[in-house]
Short mmCIF file of C-alpha atoms in Angstrom, two decimals:
data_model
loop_
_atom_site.label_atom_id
_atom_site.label_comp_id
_atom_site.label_asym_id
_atom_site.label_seq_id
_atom_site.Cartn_x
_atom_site.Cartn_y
_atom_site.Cartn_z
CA UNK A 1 29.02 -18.20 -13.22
CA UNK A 2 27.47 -14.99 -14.77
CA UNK A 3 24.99 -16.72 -16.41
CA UNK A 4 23.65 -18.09 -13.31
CA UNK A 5 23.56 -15.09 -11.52
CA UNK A 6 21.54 -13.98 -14.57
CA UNK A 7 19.15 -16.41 -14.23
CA UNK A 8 18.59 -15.91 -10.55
CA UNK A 9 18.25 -12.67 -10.46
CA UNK A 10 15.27 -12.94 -13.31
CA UNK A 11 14.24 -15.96 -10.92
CA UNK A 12 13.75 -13.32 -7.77
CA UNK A 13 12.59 -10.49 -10.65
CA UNK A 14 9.28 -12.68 -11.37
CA UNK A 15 8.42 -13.83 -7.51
CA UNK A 16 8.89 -10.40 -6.64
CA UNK A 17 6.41 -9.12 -9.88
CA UNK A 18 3.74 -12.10 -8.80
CA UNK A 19 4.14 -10.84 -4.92
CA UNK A 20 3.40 -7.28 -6.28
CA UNK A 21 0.39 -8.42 -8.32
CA UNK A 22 -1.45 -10.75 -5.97
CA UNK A 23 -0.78 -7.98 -3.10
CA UNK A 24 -2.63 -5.22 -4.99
CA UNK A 25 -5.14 -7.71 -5.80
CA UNK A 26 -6.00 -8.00 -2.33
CA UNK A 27 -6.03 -4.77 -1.04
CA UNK A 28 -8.36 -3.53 -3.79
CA UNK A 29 -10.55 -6.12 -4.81
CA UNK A 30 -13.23 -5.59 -2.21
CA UNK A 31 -13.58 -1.93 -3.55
CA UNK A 32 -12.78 -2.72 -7.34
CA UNK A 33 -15.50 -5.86 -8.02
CA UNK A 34 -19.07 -5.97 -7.42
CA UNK A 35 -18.82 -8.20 -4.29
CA UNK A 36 -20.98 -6.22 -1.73
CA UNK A 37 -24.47 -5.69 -1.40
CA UNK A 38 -25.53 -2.15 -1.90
CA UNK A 39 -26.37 -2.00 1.95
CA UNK A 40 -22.92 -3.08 2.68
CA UNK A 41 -21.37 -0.37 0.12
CA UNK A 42 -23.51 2.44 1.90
CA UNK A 43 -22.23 1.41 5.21
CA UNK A 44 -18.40 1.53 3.86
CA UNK A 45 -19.46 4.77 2.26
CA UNK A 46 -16.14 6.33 3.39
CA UNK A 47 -13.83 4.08 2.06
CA UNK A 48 -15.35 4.32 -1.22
CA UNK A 49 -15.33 7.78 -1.04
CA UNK A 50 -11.63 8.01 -0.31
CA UNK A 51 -11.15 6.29 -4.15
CA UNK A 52 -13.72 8.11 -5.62
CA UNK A 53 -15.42 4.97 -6.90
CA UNK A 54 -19.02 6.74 -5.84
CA UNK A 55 -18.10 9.81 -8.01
CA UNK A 56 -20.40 9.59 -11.57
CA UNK A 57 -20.21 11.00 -14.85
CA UNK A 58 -22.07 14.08 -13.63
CA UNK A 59 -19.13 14.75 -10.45
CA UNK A 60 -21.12 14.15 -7.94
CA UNK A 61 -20.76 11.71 -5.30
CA UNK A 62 -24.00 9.05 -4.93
CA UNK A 63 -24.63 5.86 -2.22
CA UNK A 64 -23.50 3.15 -4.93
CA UNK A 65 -20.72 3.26 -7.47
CA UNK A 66 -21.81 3.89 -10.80
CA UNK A 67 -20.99 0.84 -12.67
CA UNK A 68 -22.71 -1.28 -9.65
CA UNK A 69 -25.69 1.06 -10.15
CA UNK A 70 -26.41 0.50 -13.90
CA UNK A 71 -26.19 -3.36 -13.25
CA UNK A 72 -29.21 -2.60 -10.68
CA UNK A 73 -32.63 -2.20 -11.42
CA UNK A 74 -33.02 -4.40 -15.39
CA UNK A 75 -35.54 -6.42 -14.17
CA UNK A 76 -37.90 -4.04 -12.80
CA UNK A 77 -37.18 -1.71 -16.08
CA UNK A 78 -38.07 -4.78 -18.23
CA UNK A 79 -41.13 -5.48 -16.38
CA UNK A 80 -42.67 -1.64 -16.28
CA UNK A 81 -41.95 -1.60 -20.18
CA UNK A 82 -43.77 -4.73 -20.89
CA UNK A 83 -46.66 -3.36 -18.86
CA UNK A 84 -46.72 -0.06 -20.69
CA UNK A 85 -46.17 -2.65 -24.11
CA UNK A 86 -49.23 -4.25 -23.42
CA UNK A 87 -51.92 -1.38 -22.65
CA UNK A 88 -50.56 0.03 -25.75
CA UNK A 89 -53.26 -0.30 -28.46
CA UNK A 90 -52.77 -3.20 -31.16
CA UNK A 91 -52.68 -1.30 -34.36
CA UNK A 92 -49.85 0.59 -33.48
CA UNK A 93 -47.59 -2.54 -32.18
CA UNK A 94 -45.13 -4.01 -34.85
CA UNK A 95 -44.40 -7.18 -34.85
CA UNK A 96 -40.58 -8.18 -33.39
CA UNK A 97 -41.17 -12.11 -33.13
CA UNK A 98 -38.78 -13.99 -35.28
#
C-alpha cells in the first residue's frame, strides 16, 4: 500500500508541474515571443512597460523591445550598404567571391 501511495502522489506531482508550465506559458507568451507587429506592441505600450521588456541596454525605455528591434530593419541596412558598395571606386574593392 505505501508504494502506491508513492506512486500517486509523483502521479499528481507531474500533472500539477505540466499545469504550472503550460499556465505560465500562456500568460506570458504574447509579451515574451515576437508575435505582434510593432504597431500592435506600441499600442500595448503599457503592458510592456509593466515587465520592462521596452527597457534597453542604455536604461531607457523605447516603443519596441530591444531584441524585436535588432531583428528590424536587415534588409534596408543590406540594401544602403550595397549602394554605398557600388559607388565605391573599383581599385579599392577586394574581391570576397568564392
Amino acid at each position: 500500500m505505501g508504494t502506491a501511495l508513492k506512486l500517486g502522489w509523483q502521479r499528481h506531482l507531474k500533472t500539477v508541474a505540466l499545469c504550472t508550465a503550460l499556465i505560465m506559458f500562456f500568460l506570458t507568451f504574447r509579451l515574451a515571443y515576437p508575435i505582434l507587429t510593432p504597431g500592435e506592441i506600441t499600442l500595448k505600450k503599457k503592458k510592456f512597460e509593466m515587465v520592462g521588456a521596452l527597457r534597453w541596454e542604455d536604461g531607457k525605455n523605447h516603443h519596441l523591445p530591444q531584441d524585436f528591434a535588432d531583428m528590424l530593419g536587415w534588409r534596408e541596412l543590406a540594401k544602403i550598404v550595397d549602394e554605398a558598395y557600388k559607388k565605391d571606386s573599383g581599385e579599392r574593392k577586394p574581391d570576397y567571391s568564392l
